[in-house]
Amino acid sequence: MDWQGWALFGLLATTALTAVMIAFQMAGWTRLDLPLVLGSLVTPDPDKARIAGFFIHLAAGQVFALGYAAVFALLGQATWWIGALLGLLHVAVALTVILPLLPGIHPRMASTRAGPASRAALEPPGLLGLNYGIQTPAVAVAAHLVYGSLLGLLLTAS
Amino acid sequence: MEARHSPALADYGLLGDTRTAALVSADGGIDWLCAPTFDGDPVFGALLGGPDAGTFRAGPALPGERIVRRYRPHTATLETVWATDGGTLTLAEAMVAEVSGRLLPTTLLIRRLEADGAPAEAAVEFNPRFGERHARPRVRQDQHLVCEWGALAMSLGVSGGMRVEPGTTTAITVEPGRPVVMVLALAYTEPLVWIDPETAWDLVEADEARWREWASGISEDIPFREAVLRSLLTLKLLTYSPSGAPVAAPTTSLPEDPGGIRNWDYRYAWPRDASIGIAAFLGLGKDGEALNFLNWLLHASRLQRPRLPALLTMTGGHVPRERTLASWPGYAGSAPVRVGNGAAHQHQLDGYGWVLDAAWNLVRQGHRLNSETWRAMRGFTDLVARRWPEPDAGIWEIRADAAQHVHSKIMGWLALDRALGIARSHRLSARRRRRWEGARDAIAADIRTHGFDAERNTYTRSYGSMDLDSALLILPVTGFESPDSPRLRGTVDAVWSELSAGYPFLYRYPPGQDGLPGDEGAFLPCSFWLAQALALTGRSAEAAALFGAVLGHASPLGLFSEEIDPGTGALLGNYPQALTHAALVQAALALRDALLVEPVETTPLVEPVETTPLVEPVETEADRAG
């Protein structure tokens, strides 16, 4: 397993994924703001949340990169297209499992079970993140293809 | 949906969150709201685009008799009360202005319908559209109604689980003791933040507390304090918080001549207005707001220095190219509706004077300019010293050929004079000082030689012209002439006499002298400048009377546009207008400084004061027609 590569390229790939997401967000393709969504897990201040969320996202990306490195070691090869395929699997899990489950653990995200004591809450992303814009799944796929391809390109299988 | 006629501008109230603003008609219709900022596209644009451009009305189901409409004292919360069968229906509404550090929507509008005495039949018409083509939203109903147009999304939550369908009118019965609260949230390129309607009003109450605290810091000795407070609060609402930029008005293309073409986009920031705002806020001890304005000015002008653009976007960018919205009928049929503003590329010498004067005011109040600020001011001053002989477009941004405007020259003189004043406490090379002094003296000699009509004892509008210019009323604040100078007094009297549009109004220059077809109204800031000039030249009683008389023509909510029809009293032009409100505050400050006027009123509604001015008003065409 390429531990050194994982340590460095995991961060690099996550940063690239985040940059792609933010670029599409700024261009108006999606309202999914991953740093805000993740950072508001720990703070209600949106500006601080974006900072915290960026680092949470880096950490999460590193954890996922571990899985990629393990698969490459298991297969005995690491190529950009295997990385891209893993990226597709990754984004499918993110859009269909992680995002829809977020309201269950997120203290500042709206849930259908919330009562009148609730004050302000982020709109939940919904299935495939569609609540944050109809192009959100496409943007997420593009970002994860970049992430997976980079890891496939940069990691070694050993 | 049935089309409504264009309500009078004075019927509109302003709601704001210091990022964008809404105009609410007296029947409870939000007919103007741009997103995500003042200069964005309208999501409710019926004011200019007709019913297809969208509105959000909440009020009685059948036209009800309106009892009262007011801002809650010293807040930005608007209340409209209608009489209903056996009781009243009250619409209270506000946009929450302060969201820093909290998980709240950047734009949040909360409206509450409350019945008193008996159940009231009400109606909610929610029809958001977006942009030039009145695009319908992609709609979904979740816990809240969500409307989306790509990067922009809007949610509407209503208390009691009530559902509203876009494009339809929903009938509701409001029971006494059970208010209906509507929460409108906007999000641009970020997730929506939902607020529970059942608890949303708490946010408005917190917002009101913040405004009251802010207002309590305004000194008690200011005459016409309530009107001044409403003006300051309006100026605050017209300030774009993220940058500190003051927007000239939240609207575009409200006509200076109903049915005519004098329709301009004012949803940008003019350095001139910013500087006048600095003086207004500084005069009342609000140094923070003044410094914010100056910081924006410095940031915004950075890329084009030493040139000072006539106007900029709120983030300091280039104002979009001027174009017309072809299918928009305009307010009261006044087409074209324009976005962007072609005046952005004009050379306006007076702007430098206003900016240097603002910096000088800060220095006089004990602030020291940092090296970057002083470097910027030196650059502006050098430009004035170099370019003052050139003709310019002048303060009124006339789109004909440039001219040698006397007001612009005076403001050029002011720029140099104020820069030399600042240099008394800041570093300046002797060579530069001599150059500035030389230019200042040359401008003064030039103005007195070419811009003064000795026969009529008045300065004129431009070199060689017999016309006058109401902008010359700012002479007493410049120090170009001493307060007892016959030239100054002669100019004030001549302007008042020759440009009078009927007491207490003035035209900014002789009507019809700007190369455009159609008429225009009296220019309201000029009336306040006249009051200021009178106060500064020892005619305080006349100044107070004039001031009170102009206040009597404010909207019922104490708001002013840029112009007024002197015949009918109808407000004209973009609304509400920051320049008018800043001029109002400055006139009140001059009155205070004159020490002859006691604080005389306690409510924003000031009855017209009937007085006999020393200069007889000129009979206008409207007077003759009437």
Short mmCIF file of N, CA, C and O in Angstrom, two decimals, chain A residues 25 28 30-31 33 36-37 44-46 50 108 110-112 115-116 118-124 130-134, chain B residues 100-104 138 140 142-143 146 148 150-153 187-196 198-199 202-203:
data_model
loop_
_atom_site.label_atom_id
_atom_site.label_comp_id
_atom_site.label_asym_id
_atom_site.label_seq_id
_atom_site.Cartn_x
_atom_site.Cartn_y
_atom_site.Cartn_z
N GLN A 25 -20.18 25.93 -8.12
CA GLN A 25 -21.11 26.65 -7.24
C GLN A 25 -21.08 28.15 -7.56
O GLN A 25 -22.13 28.79 -7.70
N GLY A 28 -22.85 29.18 -10.55
CA GLY A 28 -24.30 29.09 -10.49
C GLY A 28 -24.89 27.77 -10.94
O GLY A 28 -26.08 27.66 -11.17
N THR A 30 -24.77 24.93 -9.15
CA THR A 30 -25.31 24.21 -8.00
C THR A 30 -25.27 25.11 -6.77
O THR A 30 -24.44 26.02 -6.70
N ARG A 31 -26.17 24.86 -5.84
CA ARG A 31 -26.14 25.60 -4.58
C ARG A 31 -25.55 24.73 -3.45
O ARG A 31 -25.59 25.12 -2.29
N ASP A 33 -22.99 23.75 -1.14
CA ASP A 33 -21.81 24.42 -0.59
C ASP A 33 -21.24 23.46 0.45
O ASP A 33 -21.59 23.52 1.64
N LEU A 36 -19.79 24.74 3.76
CA LEU A 36 -20.83 25.26 4.66
C LEU A 36 -21.62 24.11 5.28
O LEU A 36 -21.88 24.09 6.49
N VAL A 37 -22.02 23.15 4.44
CA VAL A 37 -22.83 22.04 4.94
C VAL A 37 -22.06 21.26 6.01
O VAL A 37 -22.61 20.92 7.07
N PRO A 44 -22.51 27.51 14.16
CA PRO A 44 -23.62 28.14 13.46
C PRO A 44 -23.19 29.37 12.64
O PRO A 44 -24.01 29.92 11.92
N ASP A 45 -21.95 29.78 12.78
CA ASP A 45 -21.49 30.96 12.04
C ASP A 45 -21.09 30.54 10.62
O ASP A 45 -20.12 29.79 10.43
N PRO A 46 -21.84 30.98 9.61
CA PRO A 46 -21.57 30.50 8.25
C PRO A 46 -20.15 30.77 7.78
O PRO A 46 -19.56 29.95 7.07
N ARG A 50 -17.52 27.69 6.94
CA ARG A 50 -16.87 27.39 5.65
C ARG A 50 -15.39 27.03 5.87
O ARG A 50 -14.85 26.18 5.15
N ARG A 108 -27.92 21.28 12.37
CA ARG A 108 -28.46 22.52 11.79
C ARG A 108 -29.00 22.29 10.39
O ARG A 108 -28.85 23.12 9.50
N ALA A 110 -32.56 20.97 8.31
CA ALA A 110 -33.99 20.73 8.50
C ALA A 110 -34.30 19.24 8.34
O ALA A 110 -33.68 18.54 7.54
N SER A 111 -35.25 18.79 9.13
CA SER A 111 -35.71 17.41 9.06
C SER A 111 -37.21 17.42 9.15
O SER A 111 -37.81 18.29 9.79
N THR A 112 -37.87 16.47 8.50
CA THR A 112 -39.32 16.43 8.55
C THR A 112 -39.82 16.12 9.95
O THR A 112 -40.99 16.31 10.26
N GLY A 115 -39.63 20.03 15.14
CA GLY A 115 -40.81 20.64 15.75
C GLY A 115 -40.68 22.15 15.79
O GLY A 115 -39.74 22.72 15.24
N PRO A 116 -41.63 22.79 16.45
CA PRO A 116 -41.65 24.26 16.44
C PRO A 116 -40.49 24.90 17.20
O PRO A 116 -40.30 26.11 17.10
N SER A 118 -37.53 24.50 16.52
CA SER A 118 -36.45 24.74 15.56
C SER A 118 -36.44 26.21 15.16
O SER A 118 -37.48 26.83 15.00
N ARG A 119 -35.27 26.78 14.97
CA ARG A 119 -35.16 28.18 14.57
C ARG A 119 -34.75 28.27 13.11
O ARG A 119 -35.57 28.52 12.25
N ALA A 120 -33.52 28.05 12.82
CA ALA A 120 -33.05 28.15 11.44
C ALA A 120 -32.34 26.87 11.08
O ALA A 120 -31.63 26.29 11.90
N ALA A 121 -32.53 26.44 9.86
CA ALA A 121 -31.91 25.19 9.47
C ALA A 121 -31.64 25.19 7.98
O ALA A 121 -32.39 25.77 7.19
N LEU A 122 -30.54 24.53 7.61
CA LEU A 122 -30.24 24.37 6.20
C LEU A 122 -31.28 23.49 5.55
O LEU A 122 -31.75 22.51 6.15
N GLU A 123 -31.62 23.84 4.33
CA GLU A 123 -32.50 22.97 3.58
C GLU A 123 -31.79 21.64 3.36
O GLU A 123 -30.61 21.61 3.01
N PRO A 124 -32.46 20.50 3.57
CA PRO A 124 -31.78 19.22 3.34
C PRO A 124 -31.49 19.02 1.85
O PRO A 124 -32.25 19.50 1.01
N LEU A 130 -30.57 16.96 -5.23
CA LEU A 130 -31.34 17.73 -6.21
C LEU A 130 -31.95 19.00 -5.63
O LEU A 130 -32.25 19.94 -6.36
N ASN A 131 -32.16 19.01 -4.29
CA ASN A 131 -32.71 20.22 -3.69
C ASN A 131 -31.76 21.41 -3.83
O ASN A 131 -32.16 22.55 -3.69
N TYR A 132 -30.50 21.13 -4.08
CA TYR A 132 -29.52 22.22 -4.23
C TYR A 132 -29.31 22.57 -5.70
O TYR A 132 -28.30 23.17 -6.06
N GLY A 133 -30.23 22.18 -6.53
CA GLY A 133 -30.14 22.52 -7.95
C GLY A 133 -30.12 21.27 -8.80
O GLY A 133 -29.49 20.27 -8.45
N ILE A 134 -30.80 21.36 -9.93
CA ILE A 134 -30.99 20.18 -10.76
C ILE A 134 -29.67 19.67 -11.35
O ILE A 134 -29.54 18.51 -11.72
N SER B 100 -24.87 38.48 10.41
CA SER B 100 -23.48 38.10 10.56
C SER B 100 -23.30 37.12 11.72
O SER B 100 -23.82 37.33 12.81
N GLY B 101 -22.60 36.03 11.46
CA GLY B 101 -22.28 35.09 12.53
C GLY B 101 -23.39 34.13 12.89
O GLY B 101 -23.28 33.39 13.85
N ARG B 102 -24.51 34.18 12.15
CA ARG B 102 -25.62 33.28 12.48
C ARG B 102 -26.07 32.52 11.24
O ARG B 102 -25.97 33.04 10.12
N LEU B 103 -26.57 31.34 11.48
CA LEU B 103 -27.08 30.55 10.37
C LEU B 103 -28.48 31.06 10.03
O LEU B 103 -29.48 30.60 10.58
N LEU B 104 -28.52 32.07 9.18
CA LEU B 104 -29.78 32.66 8.73
C LEU B 104 -29.66 32.91 7.23
O LEU B 104 -28.55 33.04 6.70
N ARG B 138 -38.86 26.82 -11.02
CA ARG B 138 -39.09 25.39 -10.83
C ARG B 138 -39.59 25.25 -9.39
O ARG B 138 -38.93 25.72 -8.46
N ARG B 140 -41.19 23.23 -6.02
CA ARG B 140 -41.46 21.99 -5.28
C ARG B 140 -41.97 22.37 -3.89
O ARG B 140 -41.65 23.45 -3.36
N ASP B 142 -41.94 21.30 -0.15
CA ASP B 142 -41.35 20.46 0.89
C ASP B 142 -41.97 20.94 2.19
O ASP B 142 -43.15 21.26 2.23
N GLN B 143 -41.16 21.02 3.24
CA GLN B 143 -41.69 21.67 4.44
C GLN B 143 -42.07 23.11 4.12
O GLN B 143 -42.96 23.69 4.73
N VAL B 146 -40.67 25.83 -2.27
CA VAL B 146 -39.36 26.22 -2.80
C VAL B 146 -39.49 26.55 -4.28
O VAL B 146 -40.03 25.77 -5.05
N GLU B 148 -37.15 27.77 -7.58
CA GLU B 148 -35.75 27.81 -8.00
C GLU B 148 -35.60 28.33 -9.42
O GLU B 148 -36.41 28.02 -10.29
N GLY B 150 -32.16 28.07 -11.02
CA GLY B 150 -30.73 27.77 -11.05
C GLY B 150 -30.04 28.18 -9.77
O GLY B 150 -30.35 27.65 -8.69
N ALA B 151 -29.14 29.13 -9.88
CA ALA B 151 -28.35 29.53 -8.71
C ALA B 151 -29.17 30.24 -7.65
O ALA B 151 -28.76 30.33 -6.50
N LEU B 152 -30.32 30.77 -8.05
CA LEU B 152 -31.16 31.51 -7.10
C LEU B 152 -32.32 30.64 -6.65
O LEU B 152 -32.98 30.01 -7.49
N ALA B 153 -32.56 30.62 -5.36
CA ALA B 153 -33.70 29.86 -4.83
C ALA B 153 -34.41 30.71 -3.79
O ALA B 153 -33.81 31.58 -3.14
N ALA B 187 -31.73 32.41 -1.35
CA ALA B 187 -30.36 31.88 -1.34
C ALA B 187 -29.80 31.98 -2.74
O ALA B 187 -30.50 31.68 -3.72
N TYR B 188 -28.56 32.42 -2.84
CA TYR B 188 -27.91 32.53 -4.14
C TYR B 188 -26.60 31.76 -4.08
O TYR B 188 -25.73 32.07 -3.26
N THR B 189 -26.47 30.76 -4.89
CA THR B 189 -25.31 29.85 -4.95
C THR B 189 -24.99 29.22 -3.60
O THR B 189 -23.84 28.88 -3.34
N GLU B 190 -25.96 29.08 -2.76
CA GLU B 190 -25.75 28.35 -1.51
C GLU B 190 -27.06 27.72 -1.06
O GLU B 190 -28.12 28.07 -1.59
N PRO B 191 -27.02 26.82 -0.12
CA PRO B 191 -28.27 26.18 0.31
C PRO B 191 -29.23 27.18 0.94
O PRO B 191 -28.80 28.16 1.56
N LEU B 192 -30.51 26.91 0.77
CA LEU B 192 -31.51 27.71 1.48
C LEU B 192 -31.40 27.45 2.98
O LEU B 192 -31.02 26.35 3.39
N VAL B 193 -31.72 28.45 3.74
CA VAL B 193 -31.84 28.26 5.19
C VAL B 193 -33.29 28.52 5.54
O VAL B 193 -33.85 29.56 5.21
N TRP B 194 -33.91 27.55 6.16
CA TRP B 194 -35.33 27.67 6.49
C TRP B 194 -35.50 28.19 7.91
O TRP B 194 -34.77 27.80 8.83
N ILE B 195 -36.48 29.03 8.07
CA ILE B 195 -36.83 29.55 9.39
C ILE B 195 -38.24 29.07 9.70
O ILE B 195 -39.13 29.19 8.85
N ASP B 196 -38.43 28.57 10.87
CA ASP B 196 -39.77 28.12 11.25
C ASP B 196 -40.68 29.34 11.41
O ASP B 196 -40.39 30.23 12.21
N GLU B 198 -43.36 29.72 12.89
CA GLU B 198 -43.97 29.88 14.22
C GLU B 198 -43.10 30.71 15.15
O GLU B 198 -43.59 31.32 16.10
N THR B 199 -41.79 30.73 14.89
CA THR B 199 -40.90 31.45 15.79
C THR B 199 -40.18 32.61 15.09
O THR B 199 -39.34 33.28 15.68
N ASP B 202 -39.69 36.47 16.30
CA ASP B 202 -38.65 36.81 17.28
C ASP B 202 -37.46 37.50 16.59
O ASP B 202 -36.82 38.38 17.17
N LEU B 203 -37.16 37.06 15.38
CA LEU B 203 -36.03 37.65 14.65
C LEU B 203 -36.30 39.11 14.32
O LEU B 203 -35.41 39.95 14.37
#
